[in-house]
Short mmCIF file of C-alpha atoms and ligand atoms in Angstrom, two decimals:
data_model
loop_
_atom_site.label_atom_id
_atom_site.label_comp_id
_atom_site.label_asym_id
_atom_site.label_seq_id
_atom_site.Cartn_x
_atom_site.Cartn_y
_atom_site.Cartn_z
CA MET A 1 0.00 0.00 0.00
CA ILE A 2 2.66 2.48 1.11
CA SER A 3 6.22 2.16 0.01
CA ILE A 4 8.99 4.57 0.91
CA GLN A 5 12.39 4.10 -0.70
CA GLY A 6 15.51 6.07 0.11
CA LEU A 7 13.60 9.03 1.55
CA LYS A 8 15.77 12.04 2.36
CA LYS A 9 14.84 15.38 3.82
CA SER A 10 17.08 18.21 5.01
CA PHE A 11 16.33 21.62 6.43
CA GLY A 12 19.28 23.71 5.38
CA SER A 13 22.35 21.72 6.30
CA GLN A 14 20.47 19.64 8.87
CA GLU A 15 19.63 16.16 7.62
CA VAL A 16 16.35 15.24 9.28
CA ILE A 17 15.38 12.09 7.37
CA LYS A 18 18.34 9.98 6.30
CA ASN A 19 17.62 7.43 3.64
CA VAL A 20 14.51 5.87 5.15
CA ASP A 21 12.94 2.75 3.62
CA LEU A 22 9.53 1.62 4.82
CA GLU A 23 6.68 -0.53 3.57
CA ILE A 24 3.21 -0.55 5.05
CA GLU A 25 0.80 -3.17 3.85
CA GLN A 26 -2.85 -2.53 3.15
CA GLY A 27 -4.96 -2.42 6.31
CA LYS A 28 -1.98 -2.39 8.64
CA VAL A 29 -1.43 0.05 11.48
CA VAL A 30 2.10 1.25 12.05
CA VAL A 31 2.96 3.18 15.17
CA ILE A 32 6.01 5.42 14.98
CA ILE A 33 7.83 6.29 18.18
CA GLY A 34 11.04 8.15 18.87
CA PRO A 35 12.55 11.06 20.78
CA SER A 36 11.46 14.62 20.17
CA GLY A 37 13.19 16.03 17.10
CA SER A 38 14.00 12.60 15.67
CA GLY A 39 12.05 13.30 12.45
CA LYS A 40 8.69 11.59 13.08
CA SER A 41 6.60 14.57 12.00
CA THR A 42 8.83 15.22 9.04
CA LEU A 43 8.43 11.62 7.90
CA LEU A 44 4.62 11.90 7.96
CA ARG A 45 4.72 15.33 6.37
CA CYS A 46 6.86 13.97 3.55
CA LEU A 47 4.28 11.25 2.99
CA ASN A 48 1.63 13.79 2.11
CA VAL A 49 4.20 16.18 0.67
CA LEU A 50 3.61 19.04 3.09
CA GLU A 51 7.40 18.89 3.06
CA THR A 52 9.08 18.23 -0.26
CA PRO A 53 11.62 15.44 0.15
CA ASN A 54 15.13 16.01 -1.17
CA GLY A 55 15.23 12.54 -2.61
CA GLY A 56 13.58 9.15 -2.59
CA VAL A 57 10.56 7.47 -4.09
CA LEU A 58 7.12 7.47 -2.47
CA SER A 59 4.38 5.21 -3.62
CA ILE A 60 0.86 4.88 -2.29
CA ASP A 61 -1.79 2.62 -3.77
CA GLY A 62 0.17 2.30 -6.99
CA GLN A 63 0.72 6.04 -7.45
CA LYS A 64 4.34 6.98 -7.47
CA LEU A 65 6.28 10.19 -6.80
CA ASP A 66 9.97 10.12 -7.60
CA PHE A 67 11.77 12.95 -5.82
CA ASN A 68 15.09 12.09 -7.40
CA SER A 69 13.81 14.09 -10.37
CA ALA A 70 11.51 17.09 -10.74
CA VAL A 71 7.93 16.61 -9.51
CA SER A 72 5.01 18.70 -10.80
CA LYS A 73 2.58 20.54 -8.53
CA LYS A 74 -0.29 18.70 -10.14
CA SER A 75 1.08 15.27 -9.35
CA ILE A 76 1.73 16.39 -5.78
CA SER A 77 -1.87 17.39 -5.20
CA ALA A 78 -3.12 14.17 -6.80
CA PHE A 79 -0.78 12.21 -4.55
CA ARG A 80 -1.81 14.20 -1.51
CA ARG A 81 -5.41 13.16 -2.02
CA LEU A 82 -4.43 9.57 -1.22
CA THR A 83 -3.66 10.48 2.35
CA GLY A 84 -5.60 12.04 5.18
CA MET A 85 -3.68 13.95 7.83
CA VAL A 86 -4.56 14.54 11.47
CA PHE A 87 -2.43 17.18 13.20
CA GLN A 88 -1.38 17.51 16.80
CA GLY A 89 -3.02 20.95 17.02
CA TYR A 90 -6.23 19.86 15.18
CA ASN A 91 -5.99 22.83 12.75
CA LEU A 92 -9.74 23.01 12.32
CA PHE A 93 -11.03 25.90 10.23
CA PRO A 94 -12.26 28.30 12.93
CA HIS A 95 -14.63 30.21 10.65
CA LEU A 96 -16.57 27.08 9.70
CA THR A 97 -18.97 24.94 11.73
CA THR A 98 -18.28 21.30 12.47
CA THR A 99 -20.25 20.34 9.38
CA GLY A 100 -18.56 23.09 7.35
CA ASN A 101 -15.16 21.75 8.30
CA VAL A 102 -16.10 18.35 6.91
CA THR A 103 -17.96 19.53 3.80
CA GLU A 104 -15.42 22.13 2.66
CA GLY A 105 -13.12 19.64 0.97
CA LEU A 106 -16.04 17.72 -0.48
CA THR A 107 -17.54 20.74 -2.23
CA THR A 108 -14.33 22.59 -3.10
CA VAL A 109 -12.05 19.70 -4.02
CA LYS A 110 -14.36 16.82 -4.90
CA GLY A 111 -17.05 19.01 -6.46
CA LEU A 112 -19.95 17.46 -4.55
CA SER A 113 -23.15 19.46 -4.26
CA HIS A 114 -23.80 21.11 -0.91
CA LYS A 115 -26.58 18.63 -0.21
CA GLU A 116 -24.49 15.54 -0.95
CA ALA A 117 -21.63 16.94 1.08
CA VAL A 118 -23.80 17.60 4.11
CA LYS A 119 -25.22 14.09 3.89
CA LYS A 120 -21.76 12.58 3.87
CA ALA A 121 -20.63 14.88 6.69
CA GLU A 122 -23.56 13.75 8.82
CA LEU A 123 -22.60 10.11 8.40
CA LEU A 124 -19.00 10.82 9.33
CA LEU A 125 -19.84 13.03 12.29
CA ASP A 126 -22.14 10.33 13.54
CA LYS A 127 -19.31 7.86 13.20
CA VAL A 128 -16.94 9.97 15.34
CA GLY A 129 -19.72 10.57 17.87
CA LEU A 130 -20.39 14.22 17.13
CA ALA A 131 -23.85 14.09 15.59
CA ASP A 132 -25.09 16.46 18.31
CA HIS A 133 -22.45 19.09 17.62
CA LYS A 134 -22.73 19.57 13.90
CA ASP A 135 -23.66 23.26 13.98
CA LYS A 136 -21.09 24.32 16.55
CA TYR A 137 -17.95 26.25 15.81
CA PRO A 138 -14.55 24.81 16.76
CA PHE A 139 -14.13 27.25 19.67
CA GLN A 140 -17.29 25.78 21.20
CA LEU A 141 -15.83 22.26 21.27
CA SER A 142 -13.43 20.51 23.62
CA GLY A 143 -10.03 19.46 22.33
CA GLY A 144 -11.15 15.85 22.05
CA GLN A 145 -14.21 16.85 20.05
CA GLN A 146 -12.13 19.10 17.81
CA GLN A 147 -9.71 16.30 17.08
CA ARG A 148 -12.60 13.99 16.19
CA VAL A 149 -13.92 16.63 13.78
CA ALA A 150 -10.44 16.75 12.27
CA ILE A 151 -10.54 12.98 11.79
CA ALA A 152 -13.95 13.22 10.12
CA ARG A 153 -12.67 16.03 7.91
CA ALA A 154 -9.78 13.87 6.73
CA LEU A 155 -11.95 10.77 6.25
CA ALA A 156 -14.40 12.73 4.12
CA MET A 157 -11.88 12.80 1.29
CA ASP A 158 -11.81 8.97 1.17
CA PRO A 159 -8.07 8.65 1.73
CA LYS A 160 -6.30 5.35 1.19
CA VAL A 161 -4.08 6.00 4.18
CA MET A 162 -4.57 7.98 7.37
CA LEU A 163 -1.60 9.78 8.91
CA PHE A 164 -1.79 10.83 12.56
CA ASP A 165 0.85 13.12 14.05
CA GLU A 166 0.62 12.90 17.84
CA PRO A 167 -3.15 13.24 17.68
CA THR A 168 -3.64 13.10 21.44
CA SER A 169 -0.61 14.85 22.83
CA ALA A 170 -2.28 18.28 22.97
CA LEU A 171 -5.27 16.83 24.85
CA ASP A 172 -6.14 16.80 28.52
CA PRO A 173 -5.71 13.21 29.78
CA GLU A 174 -9.43 12.61 30.22
CA LEU A 175 -10.05 13.43 26.55
CA VAL A 176 -7.42 11.11 25.09
CA GLY A 177 -9.64 8.02 25.27
CA GLU A 178 -12.42 9.32 23.03
CA VAL A 179 -9.96 10.10 20.23
CA LEU A 180 -8.12 6.79 20.54
CA ARG A 181 -11.45 4.97 20.43
CA VAL A 182 -12.28 6.55 17.07
CA MET A 183 -8.83 5.60 15.78
CA LYS A 184 -9.25 2.05 17.02
CA ASP A 185 -12.57 1.75 15.20
CA LEU A 186 -10.90 2.96 12.04
CA ALA A 187 -8.14 0.39 12.41
CA HIS A 188 -10.70 -2.38 12.87
CA GLU A 189 -12.47 -1.30 9.71
CA GLY A 190 -9.25 -1.98 7.87
CA MET A 191 -7.90 1.54 7.35
CA THR A 192 -4.19 1.68 6.63
CA MET A 193 -2.69 3.98 9.24
CA ALA A 194 0.64 5.52 10.21
CA VAL A 195 0.43 6.93 13.71
CA VAL A 196 3.02 8.91 15.60
CA THR A 197 2.07 8.48 19.24
CA HIS A 198 3.46 7.67 22.62
CA GLU A 199 0.24 6.07 23.83
CA MET A 200 1.73 2.67 24.60
CA ARG A 201 -1.59 0.98 25.26
CA PHE A 202 -2.88 2.03 21.89
CA ALA A 203 0.29 0.78 20.26
CA LYS A 204 0.07 -2.58 22.02
CA GLU A 205 -3.60 -3.10 21.26
CA VAL A 206 -3.85 -1.75 17.74
CA ALA A 207 -0.46 -1.62 16.05
CA ASP A 208 0.68 -4.35 13.69
CA GLU A 209 4.14 -2.93 13.82
CA VAL A 210 6.06 -0.42 15.90
CA ILE A 211 8.86 1.60 14.40
CA PHE A 212 11.47 3.36 16.49
CA ILE A 213 13.08 6.37 14.82
CA ASP A 214 16.09 8.25 16.10
CA GLU A 215 18.04 11.00 14.37
CA GLY A 216 16.27 10.44 11.08
CA VAL A 217 16.87 6.71 10.74
CA ILE A 218 14.72 3.70 11.54
CA VAL A 219 16.63 2.10 14.37
CA GLU A 220 14.36 -0.81 15.04
CA ARG A 221 11.02 -2.19 13.94
CA GLY A 222 8.87 -5.12 14.94
CA ALA A 223 5.68 -6.33 16.57
CA PRO A 224 4.62 -4.17 19.54
CA ALA A 225 5.32 -6.91 22.10
CA GLU A 226 8.76 -7.44 20.66
CA ILE A 227 9.75 -3.75 20.64
CA PHE A 228 8.29 -2.93 24.03
CA ASN A 229 9.34 -6.07 25.88
CA HIS A 230 12.54 -7.08 24.12
CA PRO A 231 14.09 -4.05 22.43
CA LYS A 232 17.36 -5.01 20.75
CA HIS A 233 19.08 -1.67 20.39
CA GLU A 234 20.53 0.41 23.19
CA ARG A 235 18.87 3.55 21.89
CA THR A 236 15.46 1.88 21.88
CA LYS A 237 15.98 0.58 25.40
CA LYS A 238 17.02 3.97 26.63
CA PHE A 239 14.08 5.71 24.97
CA LEU A 240 11.55 3.21 26.33
CA SER A 241 12.97 3.45 29.83
CA LEU A 242 12.49 7.22 29.68
CA LEU A 243 8.89 6.74 28.57
CA GLN A 244 8.07 4.45 31.44
CA VAL A 245 8.84 6.94 34.22
CA MET B 1 -13.95 99.71 15.28
CA TYR B 2 -12.16 96.58 14.01
CA LEU B 3 -12.98 94.70 17.22
CA ASN B 4 -16.61 95.59 16.76
CA THR B 5 -16.96 93.86 13.42
CA ILE B 6 -15.76 90.51 14.74
CA ALA B 7 -17.75 90.64 17.96
CA LEU B 8 -20.75 88.40 18.28
CA SER B 9 -23.42 91.06 18.19
CA PRO B 10 -27.10 90.06 18.11
CA GLU B 11 -27.17 91.04 14.44
CA ARG B 12 -24.23 88.75 13.69
CA LEU B 13 -25.91 85.84 15.42
CA GLN B 14 -29.01 86.53 13.38
CA ARG B 15 -26.83 86.42 10.26
CA PHE B 16 -25.34 83.06 11.34
CA GLN B 17 -28.81 81.63 11.59
CA GLU B 18 -29.62 82.72 8.07
CA ILE B 19 -26.36 81.36 6.70
CA ALA B 20 -26.89 78.09 8.53
CA SER B 21 -30.35 77.59 7.10
CA THR B 22 -29.34 78.48 3.54
CA SER B 23 -26.04 76.57 3.45
CA ILE B 24 -26.78 73.36 5.33
CA GLY B 25 -28.66 72.10 2.27
CA PRO B 26 -25.75 72.51 -0.17
CA LEU B 27 -23.30 71.07 2.37
CA ILE B 28 -25.37 67.94 2.91
CA GLU B 29 -25.99 67.68 -0.81
CA GLY B 30 -22.21 67.80 -1.34
CA ALA B 31 -21.85 64.99 1.18
CA ILE B 32 -24.56 62.81 -0.33
CA LYS B 33 -23.72 63.43 -3.98
CA TYR B 34 -19.93 63.45 -3.73
CA THR B 35 -18.25 62.83 -0.38
CA ILE B 36 -20.00 59.55 0.45
CA PRO B 37 -20.12 58.09 -3.09
CA LEU B 38 -16.49 59.03 -3.64
CA ALA B 39 -15.50 57.31 -0.40
CA ILE B 40 -17.54 54.18 -1.13
CA ILE B 41 -16.48 53.81 -4.78
CA ALA B 42 -12.80 54.51 -4.07
CA PHE B 43 -12.82 52.14 -1.11
CA SER B 44 -14.39 49.30 -3.10
CA ILE B 45 -12.01 49.64 -6.02
CA GLY B 46 -9.14 50.20 -3.59
CA LEU B 47 -9.92 46.99 -1.71
CA ILE B 48 -9.76 44.96 -4.90
CA ILE B 49 -6.41 46.56 -5.76
CA ALA B 50 -5.30 45.95 -2.18
CA ILE B 51 -6.11 42.22 -2.24
CA PHE B 52 -4.15 41.69 -5.45
CA THR B 53 -1.29 43.84 -4.20
CA ALA B 54 -1.18 41.91 -0.93
CA LEU B 55 -1.15 38.59 -2.82
CA ALA B 56 1.58 39.86 -5.11
CA ARG B 57 3.65 40.91 -2.11
CA ILE B 58 3.48 37.46 -0.52
CA SER B 59 3.81 35.54 -3.78
CA SER B 60 6.89 33.55 -4.64
CA ASN B 61 7.25 35.44 -7.92
CA LYS B 62 10.04 38.00 -7.61
CA PHE B 63 8.71 40.17 -10.41
CA LEU B 64 5.22 40.45 -8.90
CA ARG B 65 6.69 41.20 -5.49
CA ALA B 66 8.85 43.97 -6.91
CA ILE B 67 6.00 45.64 -8.80
CA ALA B 68 3.77 45.57 -5.73
CA ARG B 69 6.50 46.95 -3.52
CA ILE B 70 7.24 49.81 -5.89
CA TYR B 71 3.56 50.70 -6.19
CA VAL B 72 3.07 50.76 -2.42
CA SER B 73 6.26 52.69 -1.93
CA ILE B 74 5.33 55.40 -4.46
CA ILE B 75 1.83 55.90 -3.13
CA ARG B 76 2.86 55.90 0.51
CA GLY B 77 5.91 58.04 -0.13
CA THR B 78 4.18 60.91 -1.93
CA PRO B 79 1.47 63.32 -0.71
CA LEU B 80 -2.09 62.49 -1.70
CA LEU B 81 -2.60 66.12 -2.70
CA VAL B 82 0.31 65.93 -5.11
CA GLN B 83 -1.05 62.68 -6.58
CA LEU B 84 -4.44 64.29 -7.18
CA PHE B 85 -2.79 67.29 -8.86
CA ILE B 86 -0.76 65.02 -11.12
CA ILE B 87 -3.87 63.18 -12.23
CA PHE B 88 -6.13 66.19 -12.68
CA TYR B 89 -3.81 69.05 -13.66
CA GLY B 90 -0.77 67.11 -14.83
CA LEU B 91 -2.13 64.43 -17.15
CA PRO B 92 -3.99 66.90 -19.45
CA THR B 93 -0.60 68.30 -20.48
CA ILE B 94 0.13 64.98 -22.17
CA GLY B 95 -3.34 64.77 -23.63
CA ILE B 96 -5.09 62.74 -20.93
CA THR B 97 -7.97 64.77 -19.56
CA ILE B 98 -10.12 63.25 -16.84
CA ASP B 99 -13.13 64.87 -15.19
CA PRO B 100 -12.87 65.91 -11.54
CA PHE B 101 -14.90 63.07 -10.01
CA PRO B 102 -13.23 60.21 -11.94
CA SER B 103 -9.86 61.81 -11.23
CA ALA B 104 -10.65 61.76 -7.55
CA VAL B 105 -11.84 58.14 -7.77
CA ILE B 106 -8.56 57.14 -9.42
CA GLY B 107 -6.43 59.00 -6.91
CA PHE B 108 -8.23 57.75 -3.82
CA SER B 109 -8.54 54.17 -5.12
CA LEU B 110 -4.81 53.99 -5.70
CA ASN B 111 -4.28 55.31 -2.20
CA VAL B 112 -6.63 52.87 -0.52
CA GLY B 113 -5.09 50.10 -2.61
CA ALA B 114 -1.62 50.80 -1.26
CA TYR B 115 -2.49 51.38 2.39
CA ALA B 116 -5.08 48.59 2.66
CA SER B 117 -2.72 46.14 0.96
CA GLU B 118 -0.46 46.40 4.00
CA ILE B 119 -3.39 45.66 6.30
CA ILE B 120 -4.51 42.69 4.21
CA ARG B 121 -0.99 41.37 3.86
CA ALA B 122 -0.51 41.48 7.62
CA ALA B 123 -3.88 39.78 8.10
CA ILE B 124 -3.01 36.97 5.68
CA LEU B 125 0.36 36.46 7.34
CA SER B 126 -1.33 36.35 10.75
CA ILE B 127 -3.28 33.22 9.80
CA PRO B 128 -1.40 30.25 11.29
CA LYS B 129 0.59 28.06 8.89
CA GLY B 130 -1.45 25.10 10.15
CA GLN B 131 -4.50 26.49 8.36
CA TRP B 132 -2.73 26.34 5.00
CA GLU B 133 -1.47 22.86 5.80
CA ALA B 134 -4.89 21.61 6.83
CA ALA B 135 -6.31 23.00 3.60
CA TYR B 136 -3.57 21.36 1.53
CA SER B 137 -4.01 18.11 3.43
CA ILE B 138 -7.61 17.80 2.24
CA GLY B 139 -6.42 18.27 -1.33
CA MET B 140 -6.87 21.99 -1.88
CA ASN B 141 -4.50 23.89 -4.13
CA TYR B 142 -3.07 27.33 -3.36
CA SER B 143 -5.97 29.32 -4.74
CA GLN B 144 -8.61 27.14 -3.07
CA ALA B 145 -6.83 27.32 0.27
CA LEU B 146 -6.53 31.07 -0.13
CA ARG B 147 -10.14 31.72 -1.12
CA LYS B 148 -11.89 29.24 1.12
CA ILE B 149 -9.75 29.09 4.22
CA VAL B 150 -7.26 31.92 4.56
CA LEU B 151 -8.99 35.00 3.11
CA PRO B 152 -12.23 34.53 5.06
CA GLN B 153 -10.22 34.45 8.27
CA ALA B 154 -7.97 37.29 7.17
CA ALA B 155 -11.05 39.37 6.33
CA ARG B 156 -12.22 39.10 9.91
CA VAL B 157 -8.82 40.12 11.21
CA SER B 158 -8.71 43.13 8.91
CA VAL B 159 -12.17 44.53 9.61
CA PRO B 160 -11.12 46.84 12.47
CA PRO B 161 -8.12 48.40 10.70
CA LEU B 162 -10.00 48.60 7.40
CA SER B 163 -12.92 50.40 8.96
CA ASN B 164 -10.48 52.88 10.43
CA SER B 165 -9.09 53.36 6.92
CA PHE B 166 -12.57 53.96 5.58
CA ILE B 167 -13.28 56.64 8.17
CA GLY B 168 -9.93 58.23 7.34
CA LEU B 169 -10.84 58.12 3.66
CA VAL B 170 -14.11 59.97 4.24
CA LYS B 171 -12.15 62.84 5.78
CA ASP B 172 -9.44 62.72 3.11
CA THR B 173 -12.02 63.15 0.34
CA SER B 174 -12.10 66.83 1.32
CA LEU B 175 -8.86 67.09 -0.66
CA ALA B 176 -10.97 66.49 -3.78
CA ALA B 177 -12.10 70.10 -3.33
CA THR B 178 -8.76 71.11 -4.79
CA ILE B 179 -9.54 69.34 -8.06
CA LEU B 180 -12.97 70.93 -8.37
CA VAL B 181 -15.14 68.08 -7.09
CA ALA B 182 -18.24 69.75 -5.64
CA GLU B 183 -18.08 67.80 -2.41
CA THR B 184 -18.81 69.05 1.09
CA PHE B 185 -15.67 71.08 1.64
CA ARG B 186 -15.71 72.71 -1.79
CA ARG B 187 -19.29 73.77 -1.16
CA ALA B 188 -18.14 75.29 2.13
CA GLN B 189 -15.36 77.19 0.37
CA GLU B 190 -17.82 78.56 -2.15
CA ILE B 191 -20.31 79.64 0.51
CA ALA B 192 -17.64 81.24 2.67
CA SER B 193 -16.14 83.12 -0.22
CA MET B 194 -19.48 84.83 -0.73
CA ASN B 195 -20.34 85.76 2.86
CA TYR B 196 -16.84 85.87 4.38
CA GLU B 197 -18.01 83.98 7.49
CA PHE B 198 -15.10 81.56 7.23
CA LEU B 199 -15.10 80.33 10.80
CA PHE B 200 -18.80 79.65 10.93
CA VAL B 201 -19.07 77.98 7.53
CA TYR B 202 -15.98 75.77 7.97
CA VAL B 203 -17.15 74.69 11.40
CA MET B 204 -20.46 73.70 9.80
CA ALA B 205 -18.58 71.67 7.20
CA ALA B 206 -16.55 70.05 9.96
CA LEU B 207 -19.77 69.08 11.71
CA VAL B 208 -21.06 67.39 8.57
CA TYR B 209 -17.89 65.25 8.42
CA TRP B 210 -18.10 64.55 12.12
CA VAL B 211 -21.70 63.31 11.89
CA ILE B 212 -20.80 60.98 9.01
CA CYS B 213 -17.78 59.58 10.86
CA PHE B 214 -19.75 59.25 14.08
CA ILE B 215 -22.37 57.13 12.32
CA LEU B 216 -19.63 55.07 10.66
CA SER B 217 -17.95 54.38 13.98
CA ILE B 218 -21.23 53.09 15.41
CA ILE B 219 -21.61 50.77 12.40
CA GLN B 220 -18.00 49.68 12.85
CA GLY B 221 -18.67 48.72 16.47
CA ARG B 222 -21.70 46.66 15.47
CA ILE B 223 -19.79 44.76 12.79
CA GLU B 224 -16.99 43.93 15.19
CA ILE B 225 -19.35 42.58 17.83
CA ARG B 226 -21.05 40.48 15.18
CA LEU B 227 -17.75 39.03 13.94
CA ASP B 228 -16.70 38.18 17.48
CA ARG B 229 -19.93 36.32 17.96
CA VAL B 230 -19.52 34.27 14.82
CA VAL B 231 -15.94 33.16 15.28
CA GLY B 232 -15.45 33.56 18.99
CA LYS B 233 -13.07 35.99 20.61
CA THR B 234 -10.11 33.72 20.09
CA GLY B 235 -10.75 32.94 16.43
CA GLY B 236 -7.77 30.92 15.23
CA LEU B 237 -6.30 27.86 16.83
CA SER B 238 -2.76 27.20 17.76
N1 LIG C 301 10.21 23.58 8.79
C1 LIG C 301 11.37 23.29 9.43
N2 LIG C 301 12.45 24.09 9.26
C2 LIG C 301 13.63 23.80 9.87
N3 LIG C 301 13.82 22.75 10.67
C3 LIG C 301 12.78 21.93 10.88
C4 LIG C 301 11.52 22.15 10.28
N4 LIG C 301 10.67 21.17 10.67
C5 LIG C 301 11.39 20.37 11.48
N5 LIG C 301 12.65 20.81 11.62
C6 LIG C 301 13.72 20.17 12.39
O1 LIG C 301 13.80 18.82 11.99
C7 LIG C 301 14.02 17.98 13.10
C8 LIG C 301 12.96 16.92 13.17
O2 LIG C 301 11.73 17.54 13.45
P1 LIG C 301 10.37 16.74 13.57
O3 LIG C 301 10.18 15.92 12.37
O4 LIG C 301 9.31 17.74 13.88
O5 LIG C 301 10.65 15.82 14.83
P2 LIG C 301 9.64 15.02 15.74
O6 LIG C 301 8.29 15.10 15.15
O7 LIG C 301 10.20 13.65 15.79
O8 LIG C 301 9.70 15.67 17.09
C9 LIG C 301 14.07 18.87 14.32
O9 LIG C 301 15.41 19.12 14.63
C10 LIG C 301 13.40 20.14 13.87
O10 LIG C 301 13.93 21.24 14.52
MG1 LIG C 302 6.52 15.94 15.89
#
C-alpha cells in the first residue's frame, strides 16, 4: 500500500530524514515512536508532501512520486489526495462549523453538491460521535471533540491511508480516550494507518508494527510486544525506559 | 472699530442663523452626492487593488513582489494632494484629460489600494501556517486554500483596521475640493467666499464630516461585535 524508498529530507544543512525505507501493507497500522526532534513529524509530512523530500521514491496505492527528479505541482496534489492527515493541534477551520469543516473539501475539491456533502458529513460526524455538535464552531468544542472533527474532515476525502501526528498529545488526559477509540474503530475497519504516538496501550492493542526512529533513521522495527518487551538496540531501550517513568 | 466687526453682536448671530439655514442644504448635498459616493467607490475599487497587491507581495514570484512593492512605496511616499494634482492638472498636459470626479476616484482608489494592501498582507500572514497545511491536506491547491480558508479568516482580522481606513478616507475626500469636485468642503469654500463667514461655515462643514464619521464608527462597532460572535473571541487555533 505504502512504500517509501531512500527518503531524504534536510532543512538547510540539517539532515532530518536519512535514507529511510519503509513498507506498510494494506490495512496495517504502524505506530512510529522516537525522541522529540527525531524526524517523526517530518516523515509523515513527507508522505503527504507538506514537506518536499530532497530525494527518494514514495508510492501509495500504486501512485508513485519520484523525488530524485523534478515533480510537478499537479502530481503532488493528486498524490496528496491519497492520504488524510490529522495534526497535533487539530488545525480546524475556525470560521466554519463542524459540518462546514467536513464539507469544505467535499464541495471545493471533490465538487460534490452542498446537499451531498452535508449528507456525507452527517454520516462521518455520527461515526466519530459528534452528531449532536454539527452546527457548533470549533471554539465551542473541547479538544477531544475538535480532534474527532479533524478525523472526520480527513476521512471525508476517502483517503487510502490515514496519517496521525501525535493526535492526542495536545489533549487533557481525560479526553485522550475518546480520540483513541475513534482511531481504534478505524483500524478495525481496515484503514491503513501511520500513527506517531506515545500512547503505549494504543500501540500494544492496535499496532501491527512499531517503528522506532532516532536521528532520522529507523533504528528498530517489529511487533509491539517485541519492541516494548525485548528491544534489541541500546537507543530503543534507553528511549523506552524514559517513557516508562 | 475693528474689534466691533468681529464681535458676536445680536445682528451677527441673526446672520449666522440665516447662513446656517441656507447653506446646510448645499453642504449635505455635497456629502450625499460626492463625499460619500467618492469614499464608497474609491474604497471598493481600492480593496480589490489591495487584495491583489497583498497577494503579489506574498507571492513567490520575484517580479510580482517587486511591482507591488514599488507601487506601495510610491503611493505611501508621496502626498495624496500631489497625486491628485498630477492626475487632474498634470495628465492633461500629455493629452489625458479626466473629469474631476473620476480623477478623484482614481487618486483615492490607488491610495486605498496601497495602504489597505499592507493591512490585508498582515492579516493573511497572521493566519497560522497550520490552516494552510490543513487545507492542503484535504487536497486543496493554493488558490482554493486562499479563497476558502485563509482569506475569510484574514477578512475578519482586517475589519477593524479597514474600517479605520474607511473613516480616514471619508475625511481625506475633502482634498478632492482642490480638483474641483463639488463635495462638502468645496461647497463650504464657495459659501464662505461669498459671505466671508469663514469660521462659521468651515465649522459647519466640519460638523457634517463629524456626523458621518460618528455614524460610521457606530456601524464599525456593530460589525466587530457580530464578527466576534460568529468566530469567537479567540478565532484561530494554535
Ligand atoms: N520547517 C522546518 N524548518 C527547519 N527545521 C525543521 C523544520 N521542521 C522540522 N525541523 C527540524 O527537523 C528535526 C525533526 O523535526 P520533527 O520531524 O518535527 O521531529 P519530531 O516530530 O520527531 O519531534 C528537528 O530538529 C526540527 O527542529
Ligand atoms: Mg513531531
